[in-house]
Coordinates of C-alpha atoms in Angstrom, one line a residue:
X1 CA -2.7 -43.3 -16.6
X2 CA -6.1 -43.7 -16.9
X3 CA -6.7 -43.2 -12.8
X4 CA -4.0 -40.4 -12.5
X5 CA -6.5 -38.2 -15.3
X6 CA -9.6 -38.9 -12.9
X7 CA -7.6 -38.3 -9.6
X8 CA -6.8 -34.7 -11.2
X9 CA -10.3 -34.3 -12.7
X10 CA -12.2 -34.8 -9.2
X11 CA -8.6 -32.6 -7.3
X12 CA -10.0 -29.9 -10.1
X13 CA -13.5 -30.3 -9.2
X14 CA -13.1 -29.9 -5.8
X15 CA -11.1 -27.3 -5.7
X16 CA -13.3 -25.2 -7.8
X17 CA -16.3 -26.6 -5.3
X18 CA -14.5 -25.3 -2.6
X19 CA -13.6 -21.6 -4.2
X20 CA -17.2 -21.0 -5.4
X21 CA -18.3 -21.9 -1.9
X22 CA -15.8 -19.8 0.0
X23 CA -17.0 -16.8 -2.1
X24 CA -20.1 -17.4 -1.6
X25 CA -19.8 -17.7 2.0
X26 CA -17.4 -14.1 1.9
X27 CA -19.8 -12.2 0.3
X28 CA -22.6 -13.6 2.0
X29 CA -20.6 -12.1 5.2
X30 CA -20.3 -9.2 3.7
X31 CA -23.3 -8.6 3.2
X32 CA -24.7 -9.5 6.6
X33 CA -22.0 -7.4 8.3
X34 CA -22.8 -4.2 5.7
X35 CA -23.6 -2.0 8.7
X36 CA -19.5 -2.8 9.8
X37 CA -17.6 -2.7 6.8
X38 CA -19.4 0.0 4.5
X39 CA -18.0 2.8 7.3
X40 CA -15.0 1.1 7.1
X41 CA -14.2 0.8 3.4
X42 CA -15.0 4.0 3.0
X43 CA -13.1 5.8 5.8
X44 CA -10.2 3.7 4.4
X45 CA -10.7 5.0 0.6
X46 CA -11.1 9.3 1.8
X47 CA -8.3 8.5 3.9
X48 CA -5.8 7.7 1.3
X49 CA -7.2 10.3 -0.8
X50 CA -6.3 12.7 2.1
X51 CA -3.2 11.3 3.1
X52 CA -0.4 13.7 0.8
X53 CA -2.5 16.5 2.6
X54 CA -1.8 15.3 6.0
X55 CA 1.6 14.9 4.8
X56 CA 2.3 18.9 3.7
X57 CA 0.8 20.0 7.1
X58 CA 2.9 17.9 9.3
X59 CA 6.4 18.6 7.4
X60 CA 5.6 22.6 7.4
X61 CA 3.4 23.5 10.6
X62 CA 1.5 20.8 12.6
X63 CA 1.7 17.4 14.2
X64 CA 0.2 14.3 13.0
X65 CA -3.3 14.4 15.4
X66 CA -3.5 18.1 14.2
X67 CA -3.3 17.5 10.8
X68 CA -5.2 14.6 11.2
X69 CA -8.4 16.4 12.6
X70 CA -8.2 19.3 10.5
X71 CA -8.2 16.8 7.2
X72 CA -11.4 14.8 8.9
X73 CA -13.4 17.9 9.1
X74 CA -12.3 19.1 5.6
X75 CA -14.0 16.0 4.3
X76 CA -17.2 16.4 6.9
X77 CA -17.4 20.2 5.7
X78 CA -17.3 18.8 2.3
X79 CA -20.3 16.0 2.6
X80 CA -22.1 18.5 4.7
X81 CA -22.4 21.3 1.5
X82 CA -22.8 18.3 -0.8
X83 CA -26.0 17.2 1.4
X84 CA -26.8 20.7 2.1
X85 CA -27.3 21.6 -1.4
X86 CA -29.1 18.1 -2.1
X87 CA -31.6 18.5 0.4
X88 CA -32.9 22.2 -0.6
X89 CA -33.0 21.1 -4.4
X90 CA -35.4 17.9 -2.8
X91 CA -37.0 20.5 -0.7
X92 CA -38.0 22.0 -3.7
X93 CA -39.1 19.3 -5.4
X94 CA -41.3 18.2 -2.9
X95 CA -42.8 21.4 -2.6
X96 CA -43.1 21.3 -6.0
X97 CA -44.8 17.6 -6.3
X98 CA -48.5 18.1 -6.6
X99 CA -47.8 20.5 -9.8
X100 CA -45.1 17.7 -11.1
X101 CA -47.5 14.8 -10.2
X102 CA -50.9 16.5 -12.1
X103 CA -48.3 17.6 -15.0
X104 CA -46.7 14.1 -15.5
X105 CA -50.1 12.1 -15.3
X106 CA -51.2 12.6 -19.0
X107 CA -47.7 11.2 -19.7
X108 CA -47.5 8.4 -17.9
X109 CA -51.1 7.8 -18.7
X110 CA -49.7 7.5 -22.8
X111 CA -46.8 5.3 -21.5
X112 CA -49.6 3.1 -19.5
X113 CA -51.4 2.5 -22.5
X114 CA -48.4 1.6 -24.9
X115 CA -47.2 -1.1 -22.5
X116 CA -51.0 -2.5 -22.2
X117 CA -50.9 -2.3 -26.0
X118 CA -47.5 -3.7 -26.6
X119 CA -46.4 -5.8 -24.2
X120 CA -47.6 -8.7 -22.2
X121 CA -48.3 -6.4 -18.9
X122 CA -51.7 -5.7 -17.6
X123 CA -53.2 -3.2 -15.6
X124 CA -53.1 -5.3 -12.8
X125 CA -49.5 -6.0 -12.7
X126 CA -48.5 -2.3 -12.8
X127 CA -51.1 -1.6 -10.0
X128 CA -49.8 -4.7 -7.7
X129 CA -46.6 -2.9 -8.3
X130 CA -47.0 0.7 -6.9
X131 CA -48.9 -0.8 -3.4
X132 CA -46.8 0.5 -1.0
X133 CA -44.7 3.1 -3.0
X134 CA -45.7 6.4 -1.2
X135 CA -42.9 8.1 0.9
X136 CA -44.0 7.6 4.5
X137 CA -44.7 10.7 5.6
X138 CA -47.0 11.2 2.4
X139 CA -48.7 7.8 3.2
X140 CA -52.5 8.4 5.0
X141 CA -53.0 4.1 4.7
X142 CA -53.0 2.1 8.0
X143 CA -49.7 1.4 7.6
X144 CA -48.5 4.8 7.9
X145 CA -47.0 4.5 11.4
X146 CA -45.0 1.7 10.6
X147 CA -43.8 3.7 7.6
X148 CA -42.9 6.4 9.3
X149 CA -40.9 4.1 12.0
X150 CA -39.1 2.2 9.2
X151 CA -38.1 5.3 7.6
X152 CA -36.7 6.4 11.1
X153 CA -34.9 3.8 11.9
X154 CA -33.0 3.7 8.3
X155 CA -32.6 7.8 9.0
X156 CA -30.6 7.2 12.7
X157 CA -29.0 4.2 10.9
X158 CA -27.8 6.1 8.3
X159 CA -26.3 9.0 10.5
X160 CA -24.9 7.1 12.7
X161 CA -22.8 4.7 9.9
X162 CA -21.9 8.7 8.4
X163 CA -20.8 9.8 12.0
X164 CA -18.7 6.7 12.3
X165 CA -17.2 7.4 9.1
X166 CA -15.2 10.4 10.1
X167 CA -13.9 8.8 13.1
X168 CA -12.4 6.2 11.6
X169 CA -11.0 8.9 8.9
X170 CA -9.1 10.3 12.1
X171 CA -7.7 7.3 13.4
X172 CA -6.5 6.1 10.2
X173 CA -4.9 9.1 9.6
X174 CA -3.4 9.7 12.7
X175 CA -2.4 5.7 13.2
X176 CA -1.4 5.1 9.7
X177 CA 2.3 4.2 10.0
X178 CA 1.3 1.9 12.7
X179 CA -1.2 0.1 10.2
X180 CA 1.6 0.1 7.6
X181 CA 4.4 -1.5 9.8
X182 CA 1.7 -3.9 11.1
X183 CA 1.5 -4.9 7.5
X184 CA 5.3 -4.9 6.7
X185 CA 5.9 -7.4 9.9
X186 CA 3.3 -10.1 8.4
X187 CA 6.4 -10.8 6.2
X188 CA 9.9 -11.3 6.5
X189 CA 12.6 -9.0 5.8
X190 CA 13.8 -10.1 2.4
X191 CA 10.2 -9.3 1.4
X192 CA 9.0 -6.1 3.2
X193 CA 10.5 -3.9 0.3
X194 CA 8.3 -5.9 -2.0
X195 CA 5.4 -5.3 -0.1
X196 CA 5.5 -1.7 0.8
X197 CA 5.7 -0.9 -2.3
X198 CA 2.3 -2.9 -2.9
X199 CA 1.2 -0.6 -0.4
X200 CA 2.3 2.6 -1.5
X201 CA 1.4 1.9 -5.2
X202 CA -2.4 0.4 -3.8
X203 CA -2.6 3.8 -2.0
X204 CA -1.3 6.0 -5.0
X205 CA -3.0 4.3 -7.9
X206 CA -6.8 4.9 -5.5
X207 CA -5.4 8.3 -4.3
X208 CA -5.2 9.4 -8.2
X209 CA -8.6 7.7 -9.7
X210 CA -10.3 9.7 -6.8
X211 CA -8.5 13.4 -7.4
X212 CA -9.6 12.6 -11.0
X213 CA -13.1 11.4 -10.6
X214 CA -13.9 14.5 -8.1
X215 CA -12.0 17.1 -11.0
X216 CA -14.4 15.1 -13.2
X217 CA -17.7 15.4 -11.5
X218 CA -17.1 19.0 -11.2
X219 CA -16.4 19.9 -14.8
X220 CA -20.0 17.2 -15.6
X221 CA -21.8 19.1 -12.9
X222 CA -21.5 23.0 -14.4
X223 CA -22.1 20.9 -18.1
X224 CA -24.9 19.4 -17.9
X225 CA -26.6 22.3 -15.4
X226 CA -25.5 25.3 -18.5
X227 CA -27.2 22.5 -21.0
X228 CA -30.2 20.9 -18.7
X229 CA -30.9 25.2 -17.6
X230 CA -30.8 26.2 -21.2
X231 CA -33.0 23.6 -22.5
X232 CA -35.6 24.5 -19.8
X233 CA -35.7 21.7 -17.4
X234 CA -37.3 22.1 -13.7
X235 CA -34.8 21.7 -10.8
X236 CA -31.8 21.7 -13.2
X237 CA -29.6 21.9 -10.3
X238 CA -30.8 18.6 -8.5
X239 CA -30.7 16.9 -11.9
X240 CA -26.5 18.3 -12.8
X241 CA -25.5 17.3 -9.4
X242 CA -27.0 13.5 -9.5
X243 CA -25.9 13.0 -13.4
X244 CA -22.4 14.1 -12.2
X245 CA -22.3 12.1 -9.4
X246 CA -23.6 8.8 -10.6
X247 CA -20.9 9.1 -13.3
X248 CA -18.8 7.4 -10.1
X249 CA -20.9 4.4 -11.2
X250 CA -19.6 3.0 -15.0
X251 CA -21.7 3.2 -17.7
X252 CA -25.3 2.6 -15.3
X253 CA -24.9 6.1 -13.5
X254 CA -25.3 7.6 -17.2
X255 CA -28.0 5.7 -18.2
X256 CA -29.6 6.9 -14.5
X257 CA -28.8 10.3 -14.8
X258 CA -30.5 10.4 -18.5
X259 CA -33.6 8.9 -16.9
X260 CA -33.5 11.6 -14.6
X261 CA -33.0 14.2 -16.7
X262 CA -35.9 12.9 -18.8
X263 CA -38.7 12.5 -16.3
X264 CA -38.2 15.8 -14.6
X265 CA -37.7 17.5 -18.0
X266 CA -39.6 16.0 -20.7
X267 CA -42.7 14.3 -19.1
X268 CA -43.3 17.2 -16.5
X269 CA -43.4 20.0 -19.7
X270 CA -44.3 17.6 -22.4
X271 CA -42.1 19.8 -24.7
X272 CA -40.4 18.5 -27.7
X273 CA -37.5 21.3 -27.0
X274 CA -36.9 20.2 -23.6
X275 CA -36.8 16.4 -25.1
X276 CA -34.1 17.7 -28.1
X277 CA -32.1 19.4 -25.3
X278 CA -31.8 16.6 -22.7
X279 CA -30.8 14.6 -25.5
X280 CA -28.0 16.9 -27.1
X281 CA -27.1 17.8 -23.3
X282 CA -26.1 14.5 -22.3
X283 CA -25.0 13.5 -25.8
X284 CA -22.5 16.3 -25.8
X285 CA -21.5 15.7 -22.0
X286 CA -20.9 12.0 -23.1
X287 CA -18.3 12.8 -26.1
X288 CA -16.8 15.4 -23.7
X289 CA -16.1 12.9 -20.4
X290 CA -15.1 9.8 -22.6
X291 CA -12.9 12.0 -25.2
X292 CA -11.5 15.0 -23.2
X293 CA -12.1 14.9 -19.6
X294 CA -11.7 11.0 -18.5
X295 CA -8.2 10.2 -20.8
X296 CA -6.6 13.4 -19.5
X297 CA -8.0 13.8 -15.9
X298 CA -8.9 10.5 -14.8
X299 CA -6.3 8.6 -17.3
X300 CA -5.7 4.7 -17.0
X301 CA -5.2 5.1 -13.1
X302 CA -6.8 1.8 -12.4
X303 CA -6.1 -0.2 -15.6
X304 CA -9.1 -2.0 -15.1
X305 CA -10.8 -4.2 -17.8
X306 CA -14.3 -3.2 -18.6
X307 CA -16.0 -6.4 -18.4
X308 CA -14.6 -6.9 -14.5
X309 CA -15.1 -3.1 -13.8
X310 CA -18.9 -3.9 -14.7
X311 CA -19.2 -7.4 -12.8
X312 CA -17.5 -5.8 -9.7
X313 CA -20.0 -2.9 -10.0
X314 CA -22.8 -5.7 -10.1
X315 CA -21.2 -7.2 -7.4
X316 CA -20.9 -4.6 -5.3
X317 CA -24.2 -3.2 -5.5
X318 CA -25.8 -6.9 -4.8
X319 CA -23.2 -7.0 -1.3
X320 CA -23.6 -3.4 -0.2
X321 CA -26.0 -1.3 -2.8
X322 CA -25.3 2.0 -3.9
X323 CA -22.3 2.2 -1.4
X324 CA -20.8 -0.9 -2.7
X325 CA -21.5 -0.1 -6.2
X326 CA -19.1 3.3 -5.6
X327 CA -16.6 1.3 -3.6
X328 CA -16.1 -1.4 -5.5
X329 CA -13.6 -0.1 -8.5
X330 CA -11.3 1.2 -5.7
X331 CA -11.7 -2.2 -4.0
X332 CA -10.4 -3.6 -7.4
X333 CA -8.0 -1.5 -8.0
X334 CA -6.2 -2.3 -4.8
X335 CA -6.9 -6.5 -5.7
X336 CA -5.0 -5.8 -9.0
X337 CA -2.4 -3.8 -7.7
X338 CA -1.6 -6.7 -5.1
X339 CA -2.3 -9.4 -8.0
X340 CA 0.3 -7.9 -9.9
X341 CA 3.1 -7.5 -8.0
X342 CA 2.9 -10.8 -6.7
X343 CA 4.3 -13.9 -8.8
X344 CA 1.6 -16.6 -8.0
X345 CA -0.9 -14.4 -8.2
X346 CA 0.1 -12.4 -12.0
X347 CA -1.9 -14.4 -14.1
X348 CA -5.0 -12.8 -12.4
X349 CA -3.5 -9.3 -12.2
X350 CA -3.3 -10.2 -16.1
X351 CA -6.6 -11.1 -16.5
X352 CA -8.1 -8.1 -14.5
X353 CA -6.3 -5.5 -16.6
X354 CA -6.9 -3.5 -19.6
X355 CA -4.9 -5.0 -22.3
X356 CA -4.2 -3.3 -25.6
X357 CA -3.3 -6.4 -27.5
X358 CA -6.7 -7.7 -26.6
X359 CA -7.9 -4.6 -29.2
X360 CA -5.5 -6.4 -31.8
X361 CA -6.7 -9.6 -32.0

């Protein structure tokens, strides 16, 4: 009896050896092979989110590579205005930045001197810390041409992942049912209604978290630019837009947004009215998104438990950063979904959800 426990005991052990090595070695891969599977990921999330689109066009006037173009280039048009309006608000800014740095000096001179006073730091620590943080093109150092190459290289890098993007977009919504019956003839027949209706509900449940997180972002955007303008705030605009946005990312892209609202409000005009109405601006934004507009907009779409919503956001911005940080609640959505509706597997679609019987206990 005795031998049988320790036979399972080390069978346990090396079975949970084993799984926390295989993740290690899957994220690891991930992470090496960002520059693939970022593009990817998220030509496969705006695809699905474009796909009953495609589907009115081809039943009414179009074919399925006609539909399938147009839809690509509604989403290109749509990043291009979003990085359009980005880059003349950060035009501004920059233009702006000698005025905003000899503004904001006294300020983070008073914040210098409360951490020396308070807390263990030294003036050495925070100067070992901003060696090196100039932009590049701002930089006059030795180093500058490096800098600039860097910061060149992660520009063409970054265009040409974004360019790759939409051609995937096309190809997965021109090629989609071939995708989906490659999928259905990985299993037999007694099981291919079972799993296209993973697939559909995977597709429907992303689909609807993403019509309701764009409707959401909207309605933040115009509340916290009336609140942020009214209160006074320089480059209001920038400051709505990012809030809004980073609201993609769970409970970090508020705290973010706040910080941003705060240096470029309070510390460049050093006004205690600016301070009360960043503070009343996002307090009232808050009540409104987690009351009104994300029950009745975004709903329980991806029934996600907050404590894994916040470790896959963690995860995902430790595998692929920011990108992997928005991706990642999709990503888990789809997991569930297929957790879920498969028997083995239930106990973790069980343990991934929201549950409110765990509110009861």
């Amino acid at each position: 009896m005795e031998k049988t426990i320790n036979s399972k005991g080390k069978q346990i052990l090396l079975y949970v050896t084993l799984t926390i090595l295989g993740l290690y070695f899957l994220f690891q891969g991930l992470a090496e092979a960002s520059g693939f599977f970022i593009p990817l990921t998220t030509a496969v999330v705006l695809s699905l989110l474009m796909i009953p689109l495609c589907r009115k066009m081809e039943n009414s006037f179009m074919n399925r590579m006609a539909s399938s173009l147009v839809n690509t280039f509604i989403i290109f048009l749509a990043s291009v205005g979003f990085f359009a309006i980005i880059s003349m608000q950060v035009k501004t800014v920059v233009d702006d930045w000698p005025k905003i740095r000899e503004t904001m000096a006294p300020k983070i001179a008073q914040v210098k001197a409360f951490l020396f006073e308070h807390t263990p730091l030294e003036e050495q620590d925070l100067e070992s810390s901003e060696d090196g943080g100039s932009l590049p093109f701002m930089s006059s150092d030795s180093n500058a041409g490096q800098k600039a190459a860097s910061f060149l290289n992660s520009a063409i890098s970054f265009f040409g992942d974004y360019l790759i993007t939409f051609i995937y977009i096309f190809f997965l919504l021109n090629y989609r049912h071939r995708f989906k019956n490659f999928l259905l003839l990985l299993f037999p027949d007694s099981r291919r209604h079972e799993v296209k209706k993973v697939i559909e509900k995977s597709a429907e449940v992303t689909r609807r978290y993403l019509v309701g997180k764009l409707i959401l972002i909207g309605f933040l955007a115009v509340l916290y630019a009336v609140g942020l303008g009214i209160s006074g705030v320089n480059n209001f605009i920038l400051i709505s837009i990012l809030a809004a946005v980073l609201s993609l990312l769970p409970y970090i892209g508020n705290i973010v947004g706040f910080g941003l609202a705060m240096i470029f409000g309070y510390l460049v005009s050093g006004e205690t009215g600016v301070l009360v109405g960043i503070i009343i601006t996002f307090g009232v934004a808050q009540f409104v998104e987690s009351y009104i507009l994300e029950p009745y907009i975004v709903g329980d779409q991806v029934d996600l438990h907050p404590f894994f919503v916040i470790l896959a956001v963690i995860i995902g911005g430790m595998v692929w950063g920011i990108a992997g940080m928005v991706l990642s609640i999709p990503i888990l959505a789809i997991i569930n979904v297929v957790f879920s509706n498969i028997s083995p597997l239930k106990p973790f679609g069980f343990l991934l959800s929201k549950d409110d019987d765990d509110e009861k206990e």
